[in-house]
Coordinates of N, CA and C in Angstrom, one line a residue:
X1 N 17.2 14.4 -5.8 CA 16.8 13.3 -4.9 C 17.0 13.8 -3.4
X2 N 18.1 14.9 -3.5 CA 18.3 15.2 -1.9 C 16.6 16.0 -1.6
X3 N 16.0 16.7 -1.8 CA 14.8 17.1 -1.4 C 14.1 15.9 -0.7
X4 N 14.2 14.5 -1.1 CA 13.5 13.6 -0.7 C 14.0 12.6 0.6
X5 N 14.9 13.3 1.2 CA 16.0 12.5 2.2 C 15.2 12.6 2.9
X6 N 14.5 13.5 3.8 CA 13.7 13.3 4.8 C 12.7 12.3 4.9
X7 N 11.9 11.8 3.5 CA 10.9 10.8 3.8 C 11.7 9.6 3.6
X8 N 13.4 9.4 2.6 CA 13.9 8.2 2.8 C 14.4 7.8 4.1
X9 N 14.7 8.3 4.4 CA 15.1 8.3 6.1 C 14.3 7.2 6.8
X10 N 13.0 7.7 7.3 CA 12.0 7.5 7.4 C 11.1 5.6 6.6
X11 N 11.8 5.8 5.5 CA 11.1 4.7 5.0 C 11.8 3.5 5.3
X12 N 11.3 2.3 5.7 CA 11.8 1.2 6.3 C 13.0 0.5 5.1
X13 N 12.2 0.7 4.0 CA 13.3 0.1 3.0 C 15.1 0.4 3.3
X14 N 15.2 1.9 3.3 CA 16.1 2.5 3.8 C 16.7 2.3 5.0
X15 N 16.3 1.9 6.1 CA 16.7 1.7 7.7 C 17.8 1.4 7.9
X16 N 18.4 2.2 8.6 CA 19.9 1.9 9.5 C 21.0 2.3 8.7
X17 N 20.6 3.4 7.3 CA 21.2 3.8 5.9 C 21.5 5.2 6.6
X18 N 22.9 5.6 6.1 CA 22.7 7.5 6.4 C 22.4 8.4 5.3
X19 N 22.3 9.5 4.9 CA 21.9 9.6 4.1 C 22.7 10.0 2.5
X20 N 24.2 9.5 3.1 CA 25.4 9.3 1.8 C 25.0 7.8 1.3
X21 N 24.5 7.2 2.5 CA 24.4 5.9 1.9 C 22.9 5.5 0.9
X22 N 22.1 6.1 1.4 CA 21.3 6.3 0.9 C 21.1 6.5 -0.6
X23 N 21.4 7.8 -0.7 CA 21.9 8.2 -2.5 C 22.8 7.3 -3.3
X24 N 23.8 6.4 -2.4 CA 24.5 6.0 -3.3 C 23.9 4.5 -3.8
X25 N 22.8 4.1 -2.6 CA 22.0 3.3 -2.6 C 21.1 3.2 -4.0
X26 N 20.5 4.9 -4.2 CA 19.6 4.7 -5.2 C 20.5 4.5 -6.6
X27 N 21.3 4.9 -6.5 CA 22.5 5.4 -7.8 C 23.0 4.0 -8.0
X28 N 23.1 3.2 -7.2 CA 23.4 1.5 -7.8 C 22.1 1.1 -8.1
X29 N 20.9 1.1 -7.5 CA 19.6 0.7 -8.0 C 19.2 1.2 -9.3
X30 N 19.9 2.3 -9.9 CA 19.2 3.2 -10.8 C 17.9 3.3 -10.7
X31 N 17.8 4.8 -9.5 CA 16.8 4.5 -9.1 C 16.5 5.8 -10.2
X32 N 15.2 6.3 -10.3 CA 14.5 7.0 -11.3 C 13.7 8.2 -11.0
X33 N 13.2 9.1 -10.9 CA 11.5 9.7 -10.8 C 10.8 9.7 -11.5
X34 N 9.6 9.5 -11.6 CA 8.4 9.7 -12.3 C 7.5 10.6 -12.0
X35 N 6.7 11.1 -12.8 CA 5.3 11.9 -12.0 C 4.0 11.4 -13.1
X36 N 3.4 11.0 -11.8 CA 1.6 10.1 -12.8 C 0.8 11.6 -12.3
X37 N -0.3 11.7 -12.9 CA -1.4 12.8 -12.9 C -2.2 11.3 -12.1
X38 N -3.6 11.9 -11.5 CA -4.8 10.9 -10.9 C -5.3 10.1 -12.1
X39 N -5.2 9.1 -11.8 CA -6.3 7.9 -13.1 C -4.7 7.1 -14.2
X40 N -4.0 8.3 -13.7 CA -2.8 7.4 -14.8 C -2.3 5.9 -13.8
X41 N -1.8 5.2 -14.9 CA -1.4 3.7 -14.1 C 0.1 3.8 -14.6
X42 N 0.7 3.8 -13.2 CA 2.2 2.9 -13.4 C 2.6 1.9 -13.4
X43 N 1.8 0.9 -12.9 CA 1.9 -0.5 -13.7 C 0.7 -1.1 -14.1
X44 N 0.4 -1.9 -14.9 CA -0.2 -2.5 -15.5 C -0.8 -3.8 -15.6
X45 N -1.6 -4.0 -15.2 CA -2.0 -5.8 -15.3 C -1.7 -6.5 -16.6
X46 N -0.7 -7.6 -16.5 CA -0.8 -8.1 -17.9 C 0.8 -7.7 -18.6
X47 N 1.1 -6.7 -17.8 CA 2.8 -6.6 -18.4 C 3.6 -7.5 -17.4
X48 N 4.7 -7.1 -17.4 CA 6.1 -7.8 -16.6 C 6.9 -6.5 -16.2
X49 N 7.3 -6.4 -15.0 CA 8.7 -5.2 -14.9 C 9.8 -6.1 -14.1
X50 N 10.8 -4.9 -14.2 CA 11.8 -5.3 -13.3 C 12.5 -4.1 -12.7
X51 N 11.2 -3.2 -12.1 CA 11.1 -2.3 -11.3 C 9.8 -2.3 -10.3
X52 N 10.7 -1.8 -9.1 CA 9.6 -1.5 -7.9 C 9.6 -0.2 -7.6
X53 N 8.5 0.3 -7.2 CA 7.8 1.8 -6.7 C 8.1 1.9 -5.9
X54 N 8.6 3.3 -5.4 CA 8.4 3.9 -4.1 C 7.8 5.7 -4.4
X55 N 6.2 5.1 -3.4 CA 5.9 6.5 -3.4 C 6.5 7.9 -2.9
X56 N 6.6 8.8 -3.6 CA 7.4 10.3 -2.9 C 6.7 10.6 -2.1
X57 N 5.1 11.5 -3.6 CA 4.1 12.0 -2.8 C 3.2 12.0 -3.3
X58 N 2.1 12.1 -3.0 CA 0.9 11.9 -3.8 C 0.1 10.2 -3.3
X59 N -0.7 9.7 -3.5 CA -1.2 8.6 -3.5 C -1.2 7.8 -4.7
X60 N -1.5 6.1 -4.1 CA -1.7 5.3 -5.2 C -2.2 4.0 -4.4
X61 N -3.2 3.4 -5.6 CA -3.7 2.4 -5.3 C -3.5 0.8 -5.9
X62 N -3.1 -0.2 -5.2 CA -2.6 -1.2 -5.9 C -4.0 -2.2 -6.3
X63 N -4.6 -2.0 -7.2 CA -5.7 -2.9 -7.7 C -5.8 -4.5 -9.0
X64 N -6.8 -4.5 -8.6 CA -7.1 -5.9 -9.6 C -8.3 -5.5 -10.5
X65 N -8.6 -5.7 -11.7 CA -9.9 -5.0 -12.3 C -10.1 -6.8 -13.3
X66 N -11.7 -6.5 -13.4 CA -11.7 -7.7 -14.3 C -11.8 -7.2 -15.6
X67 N -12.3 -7.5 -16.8 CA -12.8 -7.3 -17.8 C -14.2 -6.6 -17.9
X68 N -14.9 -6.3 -16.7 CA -15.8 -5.6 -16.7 C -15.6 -4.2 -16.2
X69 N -14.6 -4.3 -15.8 CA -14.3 -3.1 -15.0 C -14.5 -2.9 -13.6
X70 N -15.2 -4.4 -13.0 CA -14.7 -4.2 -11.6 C -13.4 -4.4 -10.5
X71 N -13.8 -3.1 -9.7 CA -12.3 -3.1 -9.0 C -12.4 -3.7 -7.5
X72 N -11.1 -4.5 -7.6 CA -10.6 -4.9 -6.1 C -9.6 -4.4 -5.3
X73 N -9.7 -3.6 -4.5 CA -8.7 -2.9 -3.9 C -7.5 -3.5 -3.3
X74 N -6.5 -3.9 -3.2 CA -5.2 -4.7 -2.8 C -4.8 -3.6 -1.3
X75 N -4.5 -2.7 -2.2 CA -4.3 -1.8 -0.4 C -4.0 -0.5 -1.1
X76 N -3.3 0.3 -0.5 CA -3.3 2.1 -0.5 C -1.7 2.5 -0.4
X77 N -1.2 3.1 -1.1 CA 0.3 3.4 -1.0 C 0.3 4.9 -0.9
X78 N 0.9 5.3 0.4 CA 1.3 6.7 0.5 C 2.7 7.0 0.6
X79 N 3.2 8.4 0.5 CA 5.1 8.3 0.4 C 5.5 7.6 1.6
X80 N 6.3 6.9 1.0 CA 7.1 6.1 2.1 C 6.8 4.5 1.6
X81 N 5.5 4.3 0.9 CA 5.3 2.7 0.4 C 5.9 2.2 -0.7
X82 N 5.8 1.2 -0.9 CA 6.8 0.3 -1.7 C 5.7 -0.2 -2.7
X83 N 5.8 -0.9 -3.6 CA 4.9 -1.4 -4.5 C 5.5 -2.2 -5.5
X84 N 5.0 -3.5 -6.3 CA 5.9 -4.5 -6.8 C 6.8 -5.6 -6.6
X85 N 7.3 -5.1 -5.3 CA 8.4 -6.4 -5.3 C 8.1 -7.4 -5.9
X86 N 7.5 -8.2 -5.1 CA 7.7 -9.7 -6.0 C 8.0 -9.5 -7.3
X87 N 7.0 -9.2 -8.2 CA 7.3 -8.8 -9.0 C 8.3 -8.8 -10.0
X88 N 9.0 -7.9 -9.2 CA 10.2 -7.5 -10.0 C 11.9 -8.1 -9.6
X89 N 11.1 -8.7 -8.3 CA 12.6 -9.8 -8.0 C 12.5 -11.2 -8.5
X90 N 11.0 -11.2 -9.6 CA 10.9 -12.4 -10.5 C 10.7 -12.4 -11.9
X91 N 11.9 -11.7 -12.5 CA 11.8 -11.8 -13.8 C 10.8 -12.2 -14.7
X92 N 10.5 -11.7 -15.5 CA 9.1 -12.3 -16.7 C 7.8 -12.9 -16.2
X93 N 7.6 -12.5 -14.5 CA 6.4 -12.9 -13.9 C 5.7 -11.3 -14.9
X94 N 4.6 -12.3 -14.9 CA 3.1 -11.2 -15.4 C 2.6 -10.8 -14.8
X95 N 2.3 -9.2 -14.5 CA 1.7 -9.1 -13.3 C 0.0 -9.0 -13.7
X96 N -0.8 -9.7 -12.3 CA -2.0 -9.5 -12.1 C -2.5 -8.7 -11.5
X97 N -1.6 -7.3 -11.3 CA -2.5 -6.4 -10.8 C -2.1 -5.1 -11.2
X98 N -2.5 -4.4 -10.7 CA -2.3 -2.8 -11.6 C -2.0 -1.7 -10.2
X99 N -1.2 -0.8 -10.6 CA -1.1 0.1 -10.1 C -1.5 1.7 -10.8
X100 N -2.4 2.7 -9.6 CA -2.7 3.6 -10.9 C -2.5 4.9 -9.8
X101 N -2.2 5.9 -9.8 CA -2.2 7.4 -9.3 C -3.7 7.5 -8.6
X102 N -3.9 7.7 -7.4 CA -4.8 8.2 -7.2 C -5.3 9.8 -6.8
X103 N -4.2 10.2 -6.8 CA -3.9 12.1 -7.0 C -2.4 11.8 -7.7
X104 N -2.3 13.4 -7.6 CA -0.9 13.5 -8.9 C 0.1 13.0 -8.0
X105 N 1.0 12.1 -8.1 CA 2.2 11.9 -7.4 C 3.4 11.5 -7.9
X106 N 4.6 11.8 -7.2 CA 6.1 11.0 -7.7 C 6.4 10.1 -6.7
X107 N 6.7 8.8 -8.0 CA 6.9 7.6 -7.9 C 9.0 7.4 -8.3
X108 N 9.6 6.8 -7.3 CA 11.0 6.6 -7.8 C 10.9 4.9 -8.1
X109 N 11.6 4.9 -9.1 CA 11.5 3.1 -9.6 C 12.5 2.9 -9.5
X110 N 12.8 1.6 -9.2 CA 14.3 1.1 -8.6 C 14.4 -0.2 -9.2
X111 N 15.8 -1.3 -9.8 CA 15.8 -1.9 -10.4 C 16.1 -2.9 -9.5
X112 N 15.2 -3.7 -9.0 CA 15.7 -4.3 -8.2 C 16.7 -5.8 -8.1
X113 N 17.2 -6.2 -9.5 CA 17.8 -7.2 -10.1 C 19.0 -6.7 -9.7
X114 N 19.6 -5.3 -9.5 CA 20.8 -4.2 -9.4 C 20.9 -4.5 -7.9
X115 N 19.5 -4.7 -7.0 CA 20.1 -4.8 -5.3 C 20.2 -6.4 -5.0
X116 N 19.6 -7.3 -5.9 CA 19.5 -8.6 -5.6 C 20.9 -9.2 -6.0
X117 N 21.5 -8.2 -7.1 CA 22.8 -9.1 -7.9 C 24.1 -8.6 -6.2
X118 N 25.1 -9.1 -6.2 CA 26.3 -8.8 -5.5 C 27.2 -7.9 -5.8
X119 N 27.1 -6.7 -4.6 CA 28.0 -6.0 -5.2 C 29.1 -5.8 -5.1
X120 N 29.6 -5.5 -6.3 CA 31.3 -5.7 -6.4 C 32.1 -4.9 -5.5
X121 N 31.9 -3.8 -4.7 CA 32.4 -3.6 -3.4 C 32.5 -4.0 -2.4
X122 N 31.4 -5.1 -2.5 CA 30.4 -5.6 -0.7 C 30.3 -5.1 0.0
X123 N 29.3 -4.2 -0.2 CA 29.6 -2.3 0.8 C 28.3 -3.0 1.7
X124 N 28.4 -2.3 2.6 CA 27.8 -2.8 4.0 C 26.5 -2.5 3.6
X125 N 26.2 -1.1 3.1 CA 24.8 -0.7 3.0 C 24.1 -1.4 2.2
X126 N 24.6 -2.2 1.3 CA 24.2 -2.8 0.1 C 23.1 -4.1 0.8
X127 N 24.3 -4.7 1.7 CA 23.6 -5.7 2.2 C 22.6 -6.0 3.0
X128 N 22.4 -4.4 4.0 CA 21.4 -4.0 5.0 C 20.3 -3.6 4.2
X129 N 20.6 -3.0 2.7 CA 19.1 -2.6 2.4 C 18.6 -4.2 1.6
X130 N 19.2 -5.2 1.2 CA 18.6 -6.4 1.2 C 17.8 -6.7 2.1
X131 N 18.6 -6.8 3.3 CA 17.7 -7.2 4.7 C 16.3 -6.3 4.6
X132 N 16.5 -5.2 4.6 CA 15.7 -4.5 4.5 C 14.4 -4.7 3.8
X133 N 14.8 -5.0 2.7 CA 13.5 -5.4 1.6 C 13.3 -6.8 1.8
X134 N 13.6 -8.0 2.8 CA 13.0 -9.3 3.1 C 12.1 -8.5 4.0
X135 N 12.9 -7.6 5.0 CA 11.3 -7.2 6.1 C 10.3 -6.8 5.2
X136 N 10.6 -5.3 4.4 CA 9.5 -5.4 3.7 C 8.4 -6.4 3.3
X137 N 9.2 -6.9 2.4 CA 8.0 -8.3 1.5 C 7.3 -8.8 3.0
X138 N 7.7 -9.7 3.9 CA 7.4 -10.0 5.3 C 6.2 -8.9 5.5
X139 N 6.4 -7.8 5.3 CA 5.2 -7.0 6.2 C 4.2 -7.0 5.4
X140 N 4.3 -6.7 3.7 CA 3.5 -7.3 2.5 C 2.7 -8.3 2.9
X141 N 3.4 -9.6 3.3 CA 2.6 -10.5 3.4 C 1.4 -10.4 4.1
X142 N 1.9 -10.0 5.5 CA 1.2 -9.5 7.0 C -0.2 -8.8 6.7
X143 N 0.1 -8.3 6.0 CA -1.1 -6.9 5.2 C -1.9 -8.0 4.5
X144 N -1.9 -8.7 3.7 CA -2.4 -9.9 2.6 C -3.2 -10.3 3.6
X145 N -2.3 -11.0 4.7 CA -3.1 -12.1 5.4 C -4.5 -11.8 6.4
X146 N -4.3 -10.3 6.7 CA -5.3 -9.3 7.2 C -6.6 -9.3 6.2
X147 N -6.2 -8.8 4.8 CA -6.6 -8.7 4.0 C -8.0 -9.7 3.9
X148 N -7.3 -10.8 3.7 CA -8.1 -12.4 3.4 C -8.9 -12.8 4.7
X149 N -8.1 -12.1 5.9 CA -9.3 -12.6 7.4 C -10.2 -12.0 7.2
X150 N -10.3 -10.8 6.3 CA -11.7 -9.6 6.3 C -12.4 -10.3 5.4
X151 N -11.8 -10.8 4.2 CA -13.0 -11.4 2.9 C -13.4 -12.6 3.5
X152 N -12.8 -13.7 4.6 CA -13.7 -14.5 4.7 C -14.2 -14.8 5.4
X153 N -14.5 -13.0 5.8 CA -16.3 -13.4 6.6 C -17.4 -13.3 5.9
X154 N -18.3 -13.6 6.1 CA -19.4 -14.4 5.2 C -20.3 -12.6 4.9
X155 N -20.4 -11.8 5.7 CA -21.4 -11.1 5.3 C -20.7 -9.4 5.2
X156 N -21.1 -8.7 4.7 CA -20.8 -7.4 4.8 C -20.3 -6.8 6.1
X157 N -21.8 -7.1 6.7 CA -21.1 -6.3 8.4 C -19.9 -7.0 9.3
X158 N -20.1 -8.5 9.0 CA -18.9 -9.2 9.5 C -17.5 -8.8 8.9
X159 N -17.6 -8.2 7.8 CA -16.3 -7.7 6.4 C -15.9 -6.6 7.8
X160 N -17.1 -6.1 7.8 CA -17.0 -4.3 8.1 C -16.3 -4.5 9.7
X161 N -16.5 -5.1 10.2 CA -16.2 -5.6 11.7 C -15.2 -6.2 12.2
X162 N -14.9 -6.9 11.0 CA -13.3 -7.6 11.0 C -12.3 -6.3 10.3
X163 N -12.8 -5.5 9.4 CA -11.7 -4.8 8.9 C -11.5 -3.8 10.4
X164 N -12.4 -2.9 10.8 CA -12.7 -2.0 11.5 C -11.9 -2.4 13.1
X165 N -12.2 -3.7 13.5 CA -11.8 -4.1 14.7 C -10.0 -4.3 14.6
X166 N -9.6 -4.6 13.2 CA -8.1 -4.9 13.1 C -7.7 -3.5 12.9
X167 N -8.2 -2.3 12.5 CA -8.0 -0.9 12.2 C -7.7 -0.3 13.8
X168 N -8.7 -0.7 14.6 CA -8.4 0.1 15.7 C -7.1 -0.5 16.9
X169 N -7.0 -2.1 16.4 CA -6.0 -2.5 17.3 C -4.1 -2.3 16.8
X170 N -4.7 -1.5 15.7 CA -3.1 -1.4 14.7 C -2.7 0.0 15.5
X171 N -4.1 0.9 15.2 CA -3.8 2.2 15.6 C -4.0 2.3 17.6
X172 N -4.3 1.1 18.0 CA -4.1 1.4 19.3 C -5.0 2.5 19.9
X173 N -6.5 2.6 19.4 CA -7.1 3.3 19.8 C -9.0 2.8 19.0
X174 N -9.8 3.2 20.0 CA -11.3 3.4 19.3 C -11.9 4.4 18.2
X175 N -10.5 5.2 18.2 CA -11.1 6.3 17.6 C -9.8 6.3 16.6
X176 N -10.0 6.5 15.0 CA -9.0 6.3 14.2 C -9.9 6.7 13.1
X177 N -8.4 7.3 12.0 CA -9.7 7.4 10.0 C -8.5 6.2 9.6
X178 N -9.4 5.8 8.5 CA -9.0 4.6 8.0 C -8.6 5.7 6.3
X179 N -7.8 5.0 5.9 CA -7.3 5.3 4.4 C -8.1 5.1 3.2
X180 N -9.5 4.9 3.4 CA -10.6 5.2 2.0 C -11.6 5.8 2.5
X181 N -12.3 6.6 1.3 CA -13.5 6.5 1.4 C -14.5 5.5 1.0
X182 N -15.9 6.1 1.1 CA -16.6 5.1 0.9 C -16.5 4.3 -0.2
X183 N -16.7 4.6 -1.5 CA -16.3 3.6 -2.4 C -14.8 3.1 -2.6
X184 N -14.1 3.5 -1.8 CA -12.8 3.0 -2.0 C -13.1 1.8 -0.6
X185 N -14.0 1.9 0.1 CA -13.5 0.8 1.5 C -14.4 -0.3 0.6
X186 N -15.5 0.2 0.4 CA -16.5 -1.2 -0.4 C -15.9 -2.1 -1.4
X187 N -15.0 -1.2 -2.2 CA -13.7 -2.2 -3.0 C -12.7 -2.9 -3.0
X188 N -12.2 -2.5 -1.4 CA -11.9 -2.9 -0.7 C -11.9 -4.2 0.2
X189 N -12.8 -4.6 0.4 CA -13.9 -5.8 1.1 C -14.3 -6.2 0.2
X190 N -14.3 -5.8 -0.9 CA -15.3 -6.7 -1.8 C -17.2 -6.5 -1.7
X191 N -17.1 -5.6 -1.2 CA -19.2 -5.5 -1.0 C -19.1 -4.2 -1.8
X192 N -21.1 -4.8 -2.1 CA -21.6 -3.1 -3.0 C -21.3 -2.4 -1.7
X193 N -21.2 -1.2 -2.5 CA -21.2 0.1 -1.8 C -22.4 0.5 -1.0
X194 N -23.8 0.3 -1.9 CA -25.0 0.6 -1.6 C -25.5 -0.3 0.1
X195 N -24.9 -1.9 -0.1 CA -25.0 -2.7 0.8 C -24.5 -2.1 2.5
X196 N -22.7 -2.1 1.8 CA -22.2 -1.1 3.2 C -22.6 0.1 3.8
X197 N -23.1 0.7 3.1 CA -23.8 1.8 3.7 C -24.8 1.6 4.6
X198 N -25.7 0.8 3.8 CA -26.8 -0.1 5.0 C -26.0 -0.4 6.1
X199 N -25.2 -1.2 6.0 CA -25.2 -1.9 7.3 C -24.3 -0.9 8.1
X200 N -23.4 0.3 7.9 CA -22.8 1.3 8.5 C -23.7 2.0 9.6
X201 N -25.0 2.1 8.9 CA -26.6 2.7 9.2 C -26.7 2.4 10.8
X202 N -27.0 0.8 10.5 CA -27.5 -0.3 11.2 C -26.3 -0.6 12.5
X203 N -24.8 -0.2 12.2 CA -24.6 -0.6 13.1 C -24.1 1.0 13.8
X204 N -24.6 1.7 13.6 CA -24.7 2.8 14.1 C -25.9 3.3 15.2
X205 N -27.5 2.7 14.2 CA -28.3 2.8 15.3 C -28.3 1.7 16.5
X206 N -27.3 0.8 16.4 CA -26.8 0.2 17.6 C -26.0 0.4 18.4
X207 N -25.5 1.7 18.1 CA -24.3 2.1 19.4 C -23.1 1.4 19.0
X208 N -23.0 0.6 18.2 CA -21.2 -0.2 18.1 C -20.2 0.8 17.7
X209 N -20.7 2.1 16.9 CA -20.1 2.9 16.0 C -20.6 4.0 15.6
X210 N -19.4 5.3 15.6 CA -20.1 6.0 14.8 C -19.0 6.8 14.0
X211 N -19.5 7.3 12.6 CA -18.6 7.4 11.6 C -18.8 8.1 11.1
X212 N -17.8 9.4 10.2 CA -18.0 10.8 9.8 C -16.9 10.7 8.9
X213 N -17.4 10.3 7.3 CA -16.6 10.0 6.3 C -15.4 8.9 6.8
X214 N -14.5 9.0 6.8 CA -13.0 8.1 6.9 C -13.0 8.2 8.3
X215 N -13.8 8.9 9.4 CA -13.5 8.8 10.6 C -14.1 7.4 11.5
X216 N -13.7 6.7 12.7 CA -14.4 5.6 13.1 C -14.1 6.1 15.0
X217 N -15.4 5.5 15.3 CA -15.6 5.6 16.8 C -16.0 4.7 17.4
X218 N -15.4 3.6 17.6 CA -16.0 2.4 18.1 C -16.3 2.5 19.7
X219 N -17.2 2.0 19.8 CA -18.1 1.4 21.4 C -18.1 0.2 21.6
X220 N -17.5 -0.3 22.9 CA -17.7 -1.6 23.1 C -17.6 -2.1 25.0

């Protein structure tokens, strides 16, 4: 696990932890490693855990699929993201959504019933990385409620314009790549693929934008 100190460091779950605390942090969580190949799922729609993810390396996508096999994109996890909480800080909930590898990556699972219960030393760190994971979930939320301002605009380009305009004000710039590609942003929003591309077209020969795969250049 020590190879991975530099990105725990770093990850907000961990914050204001050194890195003895850290370790000993994962070692009361029983925390784990995993490694998923692309297309494998670490969680599953339809099971229950009472573990949460943290990405090492590699990518992953937190989705919803129906029975036909369409997909809704929830958001994009790179090392340093979390995945599951709720979840797993609510016993025998089912989950409705799926997590799957989107390149080969390691995943550490953490029991999170082990950081929620009290620990018998009442060690300082213990308590800071609770705090720690209320900000998390809090920023979860934040991301959701972004999420839902983009689906309920009524048309594709307005999708594309609400996601795109909140992209550039996060990254504090007009010029930014966003974390999908094309069929990954259309599953994203919820539009065909074939549609968004149109209207990408459209608002390009308007000057609002211009775009070179995951890259974005807004004018305004």
């Amino acid at each position: 696990m020590r190879q991975h100190l530099k990105l725990l460091r770093a990850c907000p779950f961990f914050n204001g932890l050194t890195e003895e605390e850290i370790l000993a942090t994962i070692h009361c969580v029983n925390g784990a490693v995993i490694k998923k190949q692309a297309g494998e799922y670490i969680f599953r729609a339809g099971e229950s855990t009472t573990q949460m993810g943290l990405v090492l390396s590699g990518k992953a996508l937190i989705i919803q699929e129906d029975l036909w096999g369409h997909r809704n994109i929830l958001s994009n996890c790179i090392p340093g993201d979390f995945f599951g909480e709720p979840y797993a800080a609510t016993p025998g909930t089912v989950l409705n959504i799926s997590v799957v590898a989107e390149e080969p990556c390691e995943i550490m699972l953490v029991e999170v019933r082990r950081l929620l219960s009290s620990c018998s030393n009442s060690c300082e760190h213990h308590q800071r990385i609770t705090r720690n994971l209320v900000a998390v979930l809090a920023k979860k939320i934040l991301i959701l409620n972004d999420k839902i301002t983009h689906m309920s605009q009524r048309t594709t380009r307005e999708k594309l314009l609400s996601y795109l305009s909140a992209e550039s004000i996060r990254q504090e710039s007009l010029h930014f790549d966003i974390p999908y590609d094309r069929q990954h942003l259309a599953d994203f929003l919820c539009v065909e693929r074939a549609a968004m591309s149109v209207e990408l077209s459209k608002l390009q020969k308007e000057g609002i934008l211009k775009t070179n795969r995951n890259h974005f250049d807004l004018y305004i």
